[in-house]
Amino acid sequence: MALPLSYYQNEDVVFLARDLLGKILVTNIGGIITRAIIAETEAYAGEVDKASHAYGGRRTNRTEVMYKSGGVTYVYLCYGMHNMLNIVTGPAGIPHAVLIRGIILEDGVGAARKRTGKNLKKGQLIEGPGNTTKTLGITREHNGLSLNGHELWLEDGGFTAHPVNILASKRIGIDYAGKDALLPYRFRLK
DNA sequence: GCCTGGATCCAT
DNA sequence: TGGATCCAGGCC
């Protein structure tokens, strides 16, 4: 069962970034199902967060999807080669997003091996947002998809991470964000 | 229209 | 530590 869209409309993006740990992320790419547990996330707090693409209310073709009502994907290209998957959260007009930075591969190992060229195993931790999308078969073609659809969705039924099993730290690769670079918005399962 | 650099990854 | 690779966003 996919999580209801109402789940994503919580205004507290930092809460959601933590809560998404342990949830199951499922892709159906051309009929091939891949399932993985979310193991690492980062919160991007919309207009007030210097690290966010929507900082200062920036509204462009790329960021437009961030302003939608929570429960859609935001996928963009980074460094000319890596697709980055975000979950848009919050009510319409509030451009919050959660970056998925790491997963634990559960099902669809064969497809994941083919996509990555690596000898991946069930239960293996996949680190890094670029590696995450590559493993799951996500590209920019999956930008703006509803998480209520048939290609990409989340399920409960992984587990709910206990606070003592969550590591909070500052975010990666956003040194340009000044003070905001120090915010403890990165969450990992221990 | 041009230029800069990036929410990365991997080999060196 | 640097190269891959390309486009968004800022500035002219």
mmCIF file of C-alpha atoms (C1' of nucleotides) in Angstrom:
data_model
loop_
_atom_site.group_PDB
_atom_site.id
_atom_site.type_symbol
_atom_site.label_atom_id
_atom_site.label_comp_id
_atom_site.label_asym_id
_atom_site.label_seq_id
_atom_site.Cartn_x
_atom_site.Cartn_y
_atom_site.Cartn_z
ATOM 1 C CA MET A 1 0.000 0.000 0.000
ATOM 2 C CA ALA A 2 1.402 3.339 -1.025
ATOM 3 C CA LEU A 3 1.517 6.036 1.629
ATOM 4 C CA PRO A 4 -1.368 8.536 1.216
ATOM 5 C CA LEU A 5 -0.542 11.916 -0.293
ATOM 6 C CA SER A 6 -1.627 13.534 2.977
ATOM 7 C CA TYR A 7 1.482 12.060 4.595
ATOM 8 C CA TYR A 8 3.728 14.321 2.518
ATOM 9 C CA GLN A 9 1.810 17.493 3.238
ATOM 10 C CA ASN A 10 3.194 17.898 6.744
ATOM 11 C CA GLU A 11 4.773 21.356 6.934
ATOM 12 C CA ASP A 12 7.701 20.102 9.026
ATOM 13 C CA VAL A 13 10.190 18.995 6.403
ATOM 14 C CA VAL A 14 12.811 18.126 9.019
ATOM 15 C CA PHE A 15 10.357 15.801 10.749
ATOM 16 C CA LEU A 16 9.556 14.142 7.437
ATOM 17 C CA ALA A 17 13.222 13.719 6.542
ATOM 18 C CA ARG A 18 13.650 11.740 9.774
ATOM 19 C CA ASP A 19 10.362 9.899 9.388
ATOM 20 C CA LEU A 20 11.163 8.754 5.862
ATOM 21 C CA LEU A 21 14.010 6.631 7.233
ATOM 22 C CA GLY A 22 12.854 3.015 7.187
ATOM 23 C CA LYS A 23 10.118 3.618 4.625
ATOM 24 C CA ILE A 24 10.148 1.480 1.478
ATOM 25 C CA LEU A 25 10.843 3.183 -1.833
ATOM 26 C CA VAL A 26 9.490 1.305 -4.846
ATOM 27 C CA THR A 27 10.117 1.916 -8.546
ATOM 28 C CA ASN A 28 8.285 0.290 -11.425
ATOM 29 C CA ILE A 29 10.397 1.092 -14.464
ATOM 30 C CA GLY A 30 8.925 -0.514 -17.561
ATOM 31 C CA GLY A 31 7.359 -3.238 -15.436
ATOM 32 C CA ILE A 32 10.539 -3.961 -13.476
ATOM 33 C CA ILE A 33 9.934 -3.543 -9.735
ATOM 34 C CA THR A 34 12.773 -2.513 -7.445
ATOM 35 C CA ARG A 35 12.283 -2.039 -3.695
ATOM 36 C CA ALA A 36 14.597 -0.450 -1.163
ATOM 37 C CA ILE A 37 14.512 0.858 2.389
ATOM 38 C CA ILE A 38 15.362 4.541 2.770
ATOM 39 C CA ALA A 39 18.533 4.754 4.855
ATOM 40 C CA GLU A 40 19.694 8.359 4.463
ATOM 41 C CA THR A 41 17.927 11.670 3.774
ATOM 42 C CA GLU A 42 18.464 15.406 3.860
ATOM 43 C CA ALA A 43 15.862 18.104 4.488
ATOM 44 C CA TYR A 44 15.797 21.224 2.296
ATOM 45 C CA ALA A 45 13.647 23.879 3.906
ATOM 46 C CA GLY A 46 12.212 25.757 0.962
ATOM 47 C CA GLU A 47 12.561 29.513 0.675
ATOM 48 C CA VAL A 48 14.384 30.100 3.965
ATOM 49 C CA ASP A 49 17.198 27.583 3.424
ATOM 50 C CA LYS A 50 20.235 28.871 1.595
ATOM 51 C CA ALA A 51 21.081 25.348 0.447
ATOM 52 C CA SER A 52 17.680 24.908 -1.213
ATOM 53 C CA HIS A 53 17.176 25.480 -4.919
ATOM 54 C CA ALA A 54 14.096 27.485 -3.934
ATOM 55 C CA TYR A 55 15.981 29.773 -1.549
ATOM 56 C CA GLY A 56 14.608 33.290 -1.486
ATOM 57 C CA GLY A 57 11.475 32.136 -3.281
ATOM 58 C CA ARG A 58 13.341 31.375 -6.494
ATOM 59 C CA ARG A 59 10.813 30.100 -8.977
ATOM 60 C CA THR A 60 12.092 28.762 -12.292
ATOM 61 C CA ASN A 61 11.312 25.902 -14.651
ATOM 62 C CA ARG A 62 13.500 23.655 -12.566
ATOM 63 C CA THR A 63 12.156 24.593 -9.139
ATOM 64 C CA GLU A 64 8.511 24.909 -10.109
ATOM 65 C CA VAL A 65 7.745 21.338 -9.064
ATOM 66 C CA MET A 66 8.970 22.098 -5.538
ATOM 67 C CA TYR A 67 6.040 24.466 -5.075
ATOM 68 C CA LYS A 68 3.488 21.759 -5.737
ATOM 69 C CA SER A 69 1.514 20.107 -2.991
ATOM 70 C CA GLY A 70 3.650 17.448 -1.244
ATOM 71 C CA GLY A 71 3.748 13.961 -2.703
ATOM 72 C CA VAL A 72 5.518 14.449 -6.024
ATOM 73 C CA THR A 73 9.101 13.834 -7.117
ATOM 74 C CA TYR A 74 11.744 16.449 -7.848
ATOM 75 C CA VAL A 75 14.525 14.896 -9.918
ATOM 76 C CA TYR A 76 17.337 17.045 -11.280
ATOM 77 C CA LEU A 77 20.738 16.562 -12.876
ATOM 78 C CA CYS A 78 23.798 17.343 -10.802
ATOM 79 C CA TYR A 79 27.404 17.694 -11.998
ATOM 80 C CA GLY A 80 26.229 16.890 -15.502
ATOM 81 C CA MET A 81 25.795 13.199 -14.775
ATOM 82 C CA HIS A 82 23.950 12.325 -11.576
ATOM 83 C CA ASN A 83 20.193 12.267 -11.149
ATOM 84 C CA MET A 84 19.093 13.359 -7.676
ATOM 85 C CA LEU A 85 15.779 12.202 -6.242
ATOM 86 C CA ASN A 86 13.832 14.440 -3.882
ATOM 87 C CA ILE A 87 10.432 14.012 -2.305
ATOM 88 C CA VAL A 88 8.492 17.287 -2.436
ATOM 89 C CA THR A 89 6.718 17.907 0.882
ATOM 90 C CA GLY A 90 4.462 20.445 2.540
ATOM 91 C CA PRO A 91 1.353 22.213 1.249
ATOM 92 C CA ALA A 92 1.203 23.820 -2.188
ATOM 93 C CA GLY A 93 3.285 27.005 -2.362
ATOM 94 C CA ILE A 94 5.827 25.839 0.241
ATOM 95 C CA PRO A 95 8.874 24.459 -1.667
ATOM 96 C CA HIS A 96 10.119 21.919 0.869
ATOM 97 C CA ALA A 97 11.924 18.802 -0.313
ATOM 98 C CA VAL A 98 13.720 15.778 1.083
ATOM 99 C CA LEU A 99 16.734 14.444 -0.792
ATOM 100 C CA ILE A 100 17.083 10.657 -0.765
ATOM 101 C CA ARG A 101 20.781 10.016 -0.202
ATOM 102 C CA GLY A 102 20.966 6.304 0.577
ATOM 103 C CA ILE A 103 18.989 3.085 0.464
ATOM 104 C CA ILE A 104 19.137 -0.563 1.459
ATOM 105 C CA LEU A 105 18.403 -2.731 -1.560
ATOM 106 C CA GLU A 106 15.642 -5.272 -0.916
ATOM 107 C CA ASP A 107 14.040 -6.546 -4.148
ATOM 108 C CA GLY A 108 14.901 -6.241 -7.813
ATOM 109 C CA VAL A 109 18.567 -7.010 -7.255
ATOM 110 C CA GLY A 110 18.992 -8.337 -10.794
ATOM 111 C CA ALA A 111 17.759 -5.117 -12.373
ATOM 112 C CA ALA A 112 19.856 -3.067 -9.971
ATOM 113 C CA ARG A 113 22.983 -5.004 -10.936
ATOM 114 C CA LYS A 114 22.279 -4.447 -14.592
ATOM 115 C CA ARG A 115 21.790 -0.713 -14.107
ATOM 116 C CA THR A 116 24.911 -0.182 -12.039
ATOM 117 C CA GLY A 117 27.251 -2.845 -13.395
ATOM 118 C CA LYS A 118 28.015 -3.756 -9.778
ATOM 119 C CA ASN A 119 27.561 -7.097 -8.071
ATOM 120 C CA LEU A 120 24.953 -5.771 -5.632
ATOM 121 C CA LYS A 121 23.353 -7.980 -3.000
ATOM 122 C CA LYS A 122 20.028 -8.004 -1.213
ATOM 123 C CA GLY A 123 20.312 -6.008 1.996
ATOM 124 C CA GLN A 124 23.263 -3.992 0.726
ATOM 125 C CA LEU A 125 23.573 -0.324 1.685
ATOM 126 C CA ILE A 126 23.761 1.963 -1.348
ATOM 127 C CA GLU A 127 25.409 5.247 -0.374
ATOM 128 C CA GLY A 128 25.054 8.549 -2.221
ATOM 129 C CA PRO A 129 22.149 10.196 -4.041
ATOM 130 C CA GLY A 130 23.610 9.523 -7.489
ATOM 131 C CA ASN A 131 24.102 5.840 -6.732
ATOM 132 C CA THR A 132 20.602 5.643 -5.271
ATOM 133 C CA THR A 133 18.876 6.812 -8.469
ATOM 134 C CA LYS A 134 21.131 4.686 -10.639
ATOM 135 C CA THR A 135 20.272 1.582 -8.625
ATOM 136 C CA LEU A 136 16.542 2.278 -8.779
ATOM 137 C CA GLY A 137 16.487 3.334 -12.452
ATOM 138 C CA ILE A 138 15.358 6.899 -11.740
ATOM 139 C CA THR A 139 16.194 9.679 -14.218
ATOM 140 C CA ARG A 140 14.937 13.181 -14.902
ATOM 141 C CA GLU A 141 12.113 11.599 -16.884
ATOM 142 C CA HIS A 142 10.672 10.786 -13.477
ATOM 143 C CA ASN A 143 10.580 14.430 -12.404
ATOM 144 C CA GLY A 144 7.195 15.655 -11.189
ATOM 145 C CA LEU A 145 5.656 12.207 -10.788
ATOM 146 C CA SER A 146 2.934 11.710 -8.212
ATOM 147 C CA LEU A 147 3.852 9.292 -5.441
ATOM 148 C CA ASN A 148 0.312 8.064 -5.804
ATOM 149 C CA GLY A 149 1.070 6.754 -9.312
ATOM 150 C CA HIS A 150 2.404 3.538 -10.767
ATOM 151 C CA GLU A 151 6.076 4.239 -11.443
ATOM 152 C CA LEU A 152 7.391 5.503 -8.140
ATOM 153 C CA TRP A 153 5.896 5.329 -4.656
ATOM 154 C CA LEU A 154 6.605 4.815 -0.970
ATOM 155 C CA GLU A 155 5.240 2.213 1.384
ATOM 156 C CA ASP A 156 5.117 1.870 5.096
ATOM 157 C CA GLY A 157 6.120 -1.541 6.306
ATOM 158 C CA GLY A 158 9.826 -1.139 6.426
ATOM 159 C CA PHE A 159 10.010 0.031 10.008
ATOM 160 C CA THR A 160 9.914 3.194 12.049
ATOM 161 C CA ALA A 161 13.393 4.131 13.131
ATOM 162 C CA HIS A 162 13.834 4.733 16.842
ATOM 163 C CA PRO A 163 15.501 8.088 17.590
ATOM 164 C CA VAL A 164 18.515 6.377 19.140
ATOM 165 C CA ASN A 165 19.126 4.666 15.802
ATOM 166 C CA ILE A 166 19.157 7.894 13.820
ATOM 167 C CA LEU A 167 22.311 9.902 13.286
ATOM 168 C CA ALA A 168 21.803 13.626 12.593
ATOM 169 C CA SER A 169 24.578 15.695 11.046
ATOM 170 C CA LYS A 170 25.211 18.584 8.705
ATOM 171 C CA ARG A 171 24.447 18.222 5.032
ATOM 172 C CA ILE A 172 26.911 17.259 2.315
ATOM 173 C CA GLY A 173 28.232 19.394 -0.527
ATOM 174 C CA ILE A 174 26.524 22.669 0.355
ATOM 175 C CA ASP A 175 29.370 24.739 1.787
ATOM 176 C CA TYR A 176 28.101 27.710 -0.213
ATOM 177 C CA ALA A 177 25.083 27.890 2.113
ATOM 178 C CA GLY A 178 26.879 29.815 4.857
ATOM 179 C CA LYS A 179 25.313 29.325 8.285
ATOM 180 C CA ASP A 180 22.671 27.006 6.869
ATOM 181 C CA ALA A 181 25.424 24.564 5.909
ATOM 182 C CA LEU A 182 25.749 23.790 9.620
ATOM 183 C CA LEU A 183 22.112 22.827 10.197
ATOM 184 C CA PRO A 184 21.703 19.181 11.316
ATOM 185 C CA TYR A 185 19.386 18.283 8.450
ATOM 186 C CA ARG A 186 21.064 15.065 7.338
ATOM 187 C CA PHE A 187 19.678 11.864 8.810
ATOM 188 C CA ARG A 188 21.059 8.345 8.627
ATOM 189 C CA LEU A 189 20.143 4.969 10.057
ATOM 190 C CA LYS A 190 22.872 3.667 12.316
ATOM 191 C "C1'" DG B 1 24.201 34.841 -25.229
ATOM 192 C "C1'" DC B 2 28.106 33.576 -22.336
ATOM 193 C "C1'" DC B 3 30.177 31.853 -18.188
ATOM 194 C "C1'" DT B 4 30.483 29.564 -13.799
ATOM 195 C "C1'" DG B 5 30.010 25.949 -10.854
ATOM 196 C "C1'" DG B 6 27.262 22.393 -8.813
ATOM 197 C "C1'" DA B 7 22.479 18.752 -2.977
ATOM 198 C "C1'" DT B 8 28.482 13.600 -6.996
ATOM 199 C "C1'" DC B 9 31.348 9.658 -7.844
ATOM 200 C "C1'" DC B 10 35.349 7.155 -8.816
ATOM 201 C "C1'" DA B 11 39.918 6.356 -10.182
ATOM 202 C "C1'" DT B 12 44.429 8.130 -9.331
ATOM 203 C "C1'" DT C 1 42.951 15.492 -5.946
ATOM 204 C "C1'" DG C 2 41.034 15.965 -10.328
ATOM 205 C "C1'" DG C 3 38.238 14.632 -14.306
ATOM 206 C "C1'" DA C 4 33.789 13.452 -16.220
ATOM 207 C "C1'" DT C 5 29.826 16.050 -18.325
ATOM 208 C "C1'" DC C 6 25.950 19.412 -18.995
ATOM 209 C "C1'" DC C 7 22.651 22.551 -17.848
ATOM 210 C "C1'" DA C 8 20.505 26.069 -14.592
ATOM 211 C "C1'" DG C 9 20.913 30.483 -13.157
ATOM 212 C "C1'" DG C 10 23.117 34.849 -12.981
ATOM 213 C "C1'" DC C 11 24.935 38.472 -15.366
ATOM 214 C "C1'" DC C 12 26.046 41.115 -19.552
#
